[in-house]
Short mmCIF file of C-alpha atoms in Angstrom, two decimals:
data_model
loop_
_atom_site.label_atom_id
_atom_site.label_comp_id
_atom_site.label_asym_id
_atom_site.label_seq_id
_atom_site.Cartn_x
_atom_site.Cartn_y
_atom_site.Cartn_z
CA UNK F 1 -3.96 291.15 -25.31
CA UNK F 2 -2.52 287.62 -24.29
CA UNK F 3 1.07 286.84 -25.58
CA UNK F 4 1.38 282.99 -26.19
CA UNK F 5 4.43 281.31 -24.75
CA UNK F 6 6.82 280.33 -27.23
CA UNK F 7 7.27 276.63 -28.08
CA UNK F 8 10.52 275.23 -26.51
CA UNK F 9 11.92 273.20 -29.49
CA UNK F 10 14.19 271.02 -27.02
CA UNK F 11 11.26 270.35 -24.67
CA UNK F 12 9.04 269.48 -27.60
CA UNK F 13 11.45 267.23 -29.26
CA UNK F 14 11.95 265.41 -26.14
CA UNK F 15 8.14 264.89 -25.97
CA UNK F 16 7.87 263.65 -29.51
CA UNK F 17 10.75 261.29 -28.96
CA UNK F 18 9.21 259.96 -25.94
CA UNK F 19 5.62 259.74 -27.68
CA UNK F 20 4.23 261.63 -24.62
CA UNK F 21 0.59 261.70 -24.84
CA UNK F 22 0.51 264.21 -22.35
CA UNK F 23 1.62 266.83 -24.87
CA UNK F 24 -1.27 266.02 -27.55
CA UNK F 25 -2.90 269.17 -28.32
CA UNK F 26 -0.27 271.30 -26.92
CA UNK F 27 1.28 271.43 -30.22
CA UNK F 28 2.04 269.38 -33.58
CA UNK F 29 5.10 268.18 -35.16
CA UNK F 30 5.71 269.20 -38.78
CA UNK F 31 7.99 266.87 -40.99
CA UNK F 32 9.94 268.69 -43.91
CA UNK F 33 10.74 265.36 -45.64
CA UNK F 34 7.16 264.15 -45.68
CA UNK F 35 5.19 267.37 -45.74
CA UNK F 36 3.03 266.12 -42.90
CA UNK F 37 2.35 267.25 -39.18
CA UNK F 38 1.57 264.79 -36.36
CA UNK F 39 0.60 264.83 -32.81
CA UNK F 40 3.47 264.37 -30.50
CA UNK F 41 2.39 260.85 -29.72
CA UNK F 42 2.10 259.56 -33.33
CA UNK F 43 3.37 256.15 -33.47
CA UNK F 44 4.89 256.57 -36.76
CA UNK F 45 8.79 256.21 -37.38
CA UNK F 46 10.53 259.26 -36.54
CA UNK F 47 12.17 261.59 -38.51
CA UNK F 48 15.71 262.94 -37.96
CA UNK F 49 15.92 266.05 -35.74
CA UNK F 50 17.09 268.75 -38.27
CA UNK F 51 13.76 267.78 -40.55
CA UNK F 52 11.34 268.65 -37.93
CA UNK F 53 9.53 271.72 -37.06
CA UNK F 54 7.13 272.73 -34.20
CA UNK F 55 3.59 274.66 -34.58
CA UNK F 56 1.23 275.74 -32.22
CA UNK F 57 -1.83 273.74 -33.86
CA UNK F 58 -2.90 272.22 -37.14
CA UNK F 59 -3.59 275.78 -38.52
CA UNK F 60 -0.35 277.08 -38.23
CA UNK F 61 0.95 274.10 -39.56
CA UNK F 62 -1.35 274.02 -42.43
CA UNK F 63 -0.70 277.80 -43.06
CA UNK F 64 2.96 276.70 -43.30
CA UNK F 65 1.98 274.15 -46.13
CA UNK F 66 1.76 270.90 -44.11
CA UNK F 67 -1.36 268.53 -44.16
CA UNK F 68 -2.39 266.21 -40.97
CA UNK F 69 -0.90 262.85 -40.61
CA UNK F 70 -3.50 260.16 -41.61
CA UNK F 71 -2.28 257.89 -38.96
CA UNK F 72 -2.30 259.64 -35.92
CA UNK F 73 -5.04 262.48 -36.91
CA UNK F 74 -3.55 265.47 -35.04
CA UNK F 75 -6.63 267.54 -35.78
CA UNK F 76 -8.95 264.89 -34.06
CA UNK F 77 -7.32 265.92 -30.52
CA UNK F 78 -9.07 269.37 -30.23
CA UNK F 79 -12.41 267.90 -31.58
CA UNK F 80 -12.37 265.01 -29.24
CA UNK F 81 -11.64 267.23 -26.17
CA UNK F 82 -14.29 269.24 -27.07
CA UNK F 83 -16.94 266.42 -27.21
CA UNK F 84 -15.66 265.19 -24.02
CA UNK F 85 -16.13 268.53 -22.26
CA UNK F 86 -19.52 268.88 -23.60
CA UNK F 87 -20.44 265.29 -22.64
CA UNK F 88 -19.10 266.22 -19.17
CA UNK F 89 -21.19 269.56 -19.12
CA UNK F 90 -24.29 267.55 -20.08
CA UNK F 91 -23.92 264.96 -17.40
CA UNK F 92 -23.26 267.53 -14.96
CA UNK F 93 -26.69 269.25 -15.87
CA UNK F 94 -28.93 266.40 -16.26
CA UNK F 95 -30.73 265.04 -12.98
CA UNK F 96 -31.27 261.66 -14.61
CA UNK F 97 -28.75 259.29 -16.39
CA UNK F 98 -28.17 259.92 -19.92
CA UNK F 99 -28.15 256.81 -22.02
CA UNK F 100 -24.76 256.14 -23.96
CA UNK F 101 -26.07 256.47 -27.61
CA UNK F 102 -28.03 259.54 -26.28
CA UNK F 103 -25.03 261.22 -25.01
CA UNK F 104 -22.69 260.04 -28.12
CA UNK F 105 -25.28 261.52 -30.60
CA UNK F 106 -25.66 264.69 -29.07
CA UNK F 107 -21.55 265.44 -29.13
CA UNK F 108 -21.41 263.49 -32.97
CA UNK F 109 -19.80 260.20 -32.23
CA UNK F 110 -20.93 256.71 -32.30
CA UNK F 111 -21.67 255.37 -29.09
CA UNK F 112 -18.72 252.27 -28.84
CA UNK F 113 -16.20 255.11 -30.29
CA UNK F 114 -17.19 257.82 -27.70
CA UNK F 115 -17.15 255.24 -24.73
CA UNK F 116 -13.49 254.32 -25.33
CA UNK F 117 -12.58 257.96 -26.09
CA UNK F 118 -14.42 259.26 -22.86
CA UNK F 119 -12.74 256.73 -20.81
CA UNK F 120 -9.28 257.70 -22.11
CA UNK F 121 -9.76 261.60 -21.66
CA UNK F 122 -11.36 261.09 -17.96
CA UNK F 123 -10.02 257.47 -16.67
CA UNK F 124 -13.84 256.19 -16.30
CA UNK F 125 -16.92 255.59 -18.44
CA UNK F 126 -19.55 258.05 -18.86
CA UNK F 127 -21.80 255.96 -16.48
CA UNK F 128 -19.12 255.77 -13.74
CA UNK F 129 -18.40 259.40 -14.16
CA UNK F 130 -22.23 260.35 -13.69
CA UNK F 131 -22.30 257.96 -10.78
CA UNK F 132 -19.32 259.38 -9.04
CA UNK F 133 -20.89 263.04 -9.69
CA UNK F 134 -24.09 261.68 -8.16
CA UNK F 135 -22.33 260.11 -5.27
CA UNK F 136 -20.53 263.61 -4.54
CA UNK F 137 -23.64 265.63 -4.75
CA UNK F 138 -25.07 263.15 -2.03
CA UNK F 139 -22.03 263.63 0.24
CA UNK F 140 -22.77 267.58 -0.20
CA UNK F 141 -26.62 267.41 0.19
CA UNK F 142 -26.47 265.24 3.38
CA UNK F 143 -24.53 267.83 4.98
CA UNK F 144 -27.23 270.56 4.07
CA UNK F 145 -30.30 268.45 4.22
CA UNK F 146 -32.27 267.59 7.36
CA UNK F 147 -33.93 264.43 5.74
CA UNK F 148 -31.75 261.60 3.87
CA UNK F 149 -34.58 261.15 1.74
CA UNK F 150 -34.58 264.50 0.62
CA UNK F 151 -30.71 264.57 0.24
CA UNK F 152 -31.07 261.53 -2.30
CA UNK F 153 -33.49 262.92 -4.05
CA UNK F 154 -31.62 266.47 -4.45
CA UNK F 155 -28.67 264.21 -5.51
CA UNK F 156 -30.39 263.63 -8.79
CA UNK F 157 -31.23 259.85 -7.76
CA UNK F 158 -34.81 258.81 -9.28
CA UNK F 159 -35.63 256.87 -5.95
CA UNK F 160 -33.78 255.96 -2.46
CA UNK F 161 -33.02 252.53 -4.01
CA UNK F 162 -30.88 253.89 -6.65
CA UNK F 163 -28.76 255.82 -4.33
CA UNK F 164 -28.54 252.65 -2.43
CA UNK F 165 -27.29 250.62 -5.45
CA UNK F 166 -24.22 252.82 -5.70
CA UNK F 167 -24.31 255.93 -3.94
CA UNK F 168 -24.03 254.29 -0.44
CA UNK F 169 -21.46 252.04 -1.84
CA UNK F 170 -18.99 254.99 -2.87
CA UNK F 171 -19.54 256.70 0.63
CA UNK F 172 -18.57 253.52 2.17
CA UNK F 173 -20.99 254.11 5.18
CA UNK F 174 -24.71 254.73 5.28
CA UNK F 175 -26.24 257.86 4.46
CA UNK F 176 -27.43 258.73 7.66
CA UNK F 177 -24.15 258.08 9.32
CA UNK F 178 -22.63 260.60 6.38
CA UNK F 179 -25.09 263.36 7.36
CA UNK F 180 -24.25 263.23 10.99
CA UNK F 181 -20.69 263.24 10.60
CA UNK F 182 -20.08 259.47 10.86
CA UNK F 183 -22.55 258.83 13.44
CA UNK F 184 -22.85 254.97 14.03
CA UNK F 185 -19.60 254.30 12.40
CA UNK F 186 -16.36 252.91 14.10
CA UNK F 187 -12.88 254.14 13.18
CA UNK F 188 -10.03 252.41 14.94
CA UNK F 189 -6.38 253.88 14.99
CA UNK F 190 -3.12 253.13 16.33
CA UNK F 191 0.47 255.19 16.41
CA UNK F 192 3.04 252.83 15.05
CA UNK F 193 6.78 253.52 15.07
CA UNK F 194 8.94 252.88 11.74
CA UNK F 195 12.19 253.74 10.70
CA UNK F 196 10.87 256.76 8.93
CA UNK F 197 8.95 258.14 11.96
CA UNK F 198 5.95 257.74 13.68
CA UNK F 199 2.92 256.56 11.72
CA UNK F 200 -1.01 256.82 12.52
CA UNK F 201 -2.95 254.02 11.17
CA UNK F 202 -6.59 254.09 10.98
CA UNK F 203 -9.61 251.88 9.55
CA UNK F 204 -13.02 251.37 9.43
CA UNK F 205 -14.54 247.59 9.21
CA UNK F 206 -14.03 248.25 5.14
CA UNK F 207 -10.44 249.06 5.21
CA UNK F 208 -7.77 251.76 5.84
CA UNK F 209 -9.22 255.18 5.63
CA UNK F 210 -5.86 256.94 6.83
CA UNK F 211 -2.10 256.34 7.24
CA UNK F 212 -0.18 259.36 7.55
CA UNK F 213 3.29 260.24 9.27
CA UNK F 214 3.29 262.64 12.36
CA UNK F 215 -0.29 262.88 12.63
CA UNK F 216 -2.81 262.18 15.66
CA UNK F 217 -6.37 261.13 15.93
CA UNK F 218 -7.67 264.53 15.79
CA UNK F 219 -7.80 264.74 12.34
CA UNK F 220 -10.04 261.67 12.28
CA UNK F 221 -12.23 263.72 14.45
CA UNK F 222 -12.38 266.71 12.47
CA UNK F 223 -13.42 264.77 9.50
CA UNK F 224 -15.81 262.48 11.46
CA UNK F 225 -17.06 264.64 14.22
CA UNK F 226 -19.68 261.95 15.33
CA UNK F 227 -17.75 258.91 14.44
CA UNK F 228 -16.83 256.45 17.28
CA UNK F 229 -13.00 256.97 17.05
CA UNK F 230 -11.36 254.09 19.37
CA UNK F 231 -7.53 252.88 20.14
CA UNK F 232 -7.37 249.95 17.97
CA UNK F 233 -6.24 247.29 20.18
CA UNK F 234 -6.24 243.70 18.95
CA UNK F 235 -8.66 244.23 16.29
CA UNK F 236 -6.33 246.50 14.34
CA UNK F 237 -3.13 244.76 15.20
CA UNK F 238 -2.74 242.67 12.36
CA UNK F 239 -3.64 245.31 9.67
CA UNK F 240 -1.25 247.73 11.35
CA UNK F 241 1.70 245.22 11.37
CA UNK F 242 1.15 244.75 7.56
CA UNK F 243 1.00 248.60 6.98
CA UNK F 244 4.31 248.93 8.80
CA UNK F 245 5.84 246.00 6.77
CA UNK F 246 4.97 248.09 3.83
CA UNK F 247 6.92 251.01 4.98
CA UNK F 248 9.86 248.79 5.94
CA UNK F 249 9.97 246.97 2.66
CA UNK F 250 7.51 249.09 0.13
CA UNK F 251 5.64 246.98 -2.73
CA UNK F 252 5.50 243.80 -0.51
CA UNK F 253 1.59 243.74 0.03
CA UNK F 254 -0.43 245.25 -2.73
CA UNK F 255 -3.68 243.87 -1.93
CA UNK F 256 -4.05 246.07 1.82
CA UNK F 257 -7.87 246.86 2.07
CA UNK F 258 -8.87 250.61 1.49
CA UNK F 259 -11.94 252.56 2.50
CA UNK F 260 -10.85 255.89 0.82
CA UNK F 261 -13.31 258.08 -1.46
CA UNK F 262 -12.45 260.79 -4.06
CA UNK F 263 -13.77 261.84 -7.11
CA UNK F 264 -13.64 259.71 -10.16
CA UNK F 265 -10.47 261.25 -11.47
CA UNK F 266 -8.86 261.04 -8.27
CA UNK F 267 -9.71 257.55 -8.00
CA UNK F 268 -8.76 256.62 -11.30
CA UNK F 269 -5.19 258.03 -10.52
CA UNK F 270 -4.77 256.18 -7.15
CA UNK F 271 -5.63 253.18 -9.17
CA UNK F 272 -2.80 253.60 -11.53
CA UNK F 273 -0.45 254.49 -8.60
CA UNK F 274 -1.16 250.96 -7.01
CA UNK F 275 -0.20 249.57 -10.48
CA UNK F 276 3.25 251.19 -10.81
CA UNK F 277 5.91 248.42 -9.96
CA UNK F 278 7.95 248.84 -7.12
CA UNK F 279 11.06 250.29 -7.86
CA UNK F 280 9.88 252.47 -10.78
CA UNK F 281 8.80 255.88 -10.96
CA UNK F 282 6.36 257.89 -13.35
CA UNK F 283 6.10 261.48 -14.40
CA UNK F 284 2.96 263.19 -13.34
CA UNK F 285 2.44 263.84 -17.19
CA UNK F 286 2.48 259.80 -17.63
CA UNK F 287 0.21 259.46 -14.81
CA UNK F 288 -2.24 261.81 -15.97
CA UNK F 289 -2.12 259.81 -19.40
CA UNK F 290 -2.31 256.52 -17.66
CA UNK F 291 -5.47 257.73 -15.77
CA UNK F 292 -7.33 258.61 -19.02
CA UNK F 293 -6.44 262.63 -19.15
CA UNK F 294 -3.20 263.52 -20.86
CA UNK F 295 -3.66 267.05 -20.11
CA UNK F 296 -4.37 266.83 -16.35
CA UNK F 297 -1.05 267.01 -15.30
CA UNK F 298 -1.64 269.73 -12.43
CA UNK F 299 -4.86 267.70 -11.37
CA UNK F 300 -2.63 264.18 -11.62
CA UNK F 301 -0.51 266.15 -8.73
CA UNK F 302 -3.48 267.32 -6.99
CA UNK F 303 -4.69 263.98 -6.79
CA UNK F 304 -1.59 262.49 -5.28
CA UNK F 305 -1.61 265.29 -2.84
CA UNK F 306 -5.12 264.43 -1.86
CA UNK F 307 -4.08 260.88 -1.32
CA UNK F 308 -5.02 259.80 2.73
CA UNK F 309 -3.11 256.72 2.75
CA UNK F 310 0.65 257.02 2.73
CA UNK F 311 2.68 254.20 1.17
CA UNK F 312 -0.30 251.84 0.48
CA UNK F 313 -1.26 254.18 -2.50
CA UNK F 314 2.35 254.67 -3.39
CA UNK F 315 2.39 258.41 -4.36
CA UNK F 316 5.94 258.19 -3.67
CA UNK F 317 6.51 256.61 -7.22
CA UNK F 318 5.90 259.89 -9.00
CA UNK F 319 8.11 262.42 -9.71
CA UNK F 320 8.39 265.60 -12.41
CA UNK F 321 9.11 265.15 -15.82
CA UNK F 322 12.72 266.74 -15.61
CA UNK F 323 13.42 263.95 -12.85
CA UNK F 324 13.15 266.24 -9.85
CA UNK F 325 11.26 264.63 -6.88
CA UNK F 326 8.14 266.85 -7.08
CA UNK F 327 6.24 267.39 -3.87
CA UNK F 328 5.25 264.69 -1.12
CA UNK F 329 2.94 265.61 1.61
CA UNK F 330 5.00 263.28 4.28
CA UNK F 331 8.59 265.12 3.54
CA UNK F 332 10.77 264.63 0.61
CA UNK F 333 13.33 262.96 2.94
CA UNK F 334 10.59 260.13 3.30
CA UNK F 335 9.68 259.90 -0.53
CA UNK F 336 13.52 259.46 -1.48
CA UNK F 337 13.96 256.96 1.35
CA UNK F 338 10.96 254.90 0.05
CA UNK F 339 12.00 255.18 -3.66
CA UNK F 340 15.58 253.89 -2.62
CA UNK F 341 13.97 250.92 -0.67
CA UNK F 342 12.19 249.77 -3.52
CA UNK F 343 15.19 250.16 -5.73
CA UNK F 344 17.07 247.94 -3.47
CA UNK F 345 14.69 245.18 -3.50
#
């Protein structure tokens, strides 16, 4: 038998007081003076602390004599999550793109409402999610298939032209190059000295693909064994100088070009990271909520860990909800230094 973890009333009240969307669906807040229960992010005026009780879900609150808030509709949270999960499963199981109206009808929602709901939950639209899934399948199939055309069909595209419309753009290089470990692609690199240590900077002709402290070009060779990996020279000098400047004065150059790829959710998290103003921080819960998946706190942390470009995608601006620094791939001392520099600005 599984024993449920007790609700921490102080933590629950803090989440309710902050209207933390990341906690929606994890508990409900019952108000004795009104007889209603709400989700943690309810926008209504807050009651006094002594008039509040916390329950695991709406069923518990109703059993205690409360009714659902008509403003925040706490019972819809679980229903919405089930619908999004069902839609994701349908998208993953389908070889062809599913029209929005068909997808929404299958899970019992109006198309426009479900479009907003899906984007809020995943960070992307249903169509973008499907494109990202197909592009990921292409990457896997290209590694396994001898024929590029066969890999494209295996990934669920109706014709090669459809892949070139979006898949090739997401991969950042031609499919044949991807299949051959980056063959035909030139990745330029340099090692730059910064006040926080040596920094490897690497870029394709599209933008930065790797920025990492204490790393050497062998990491690039492992990822793209057939790519032409060359010293950057003058071709990379200008871009490298901008990256070094970003380390010394974080936040001064938000438009550095990137050539990085991840899952749809990872890319949504990276986009949110680049919108956090220099000098400010967000919790992993706030990051997940801003990326459209309030419950995906661990996944948001994993997306930060998968960040390939230090400082440029500023995952140093994220910390735990209790104010502790959390993790950082390039060392907590560097994370603290970058945050301090931004606060000084």
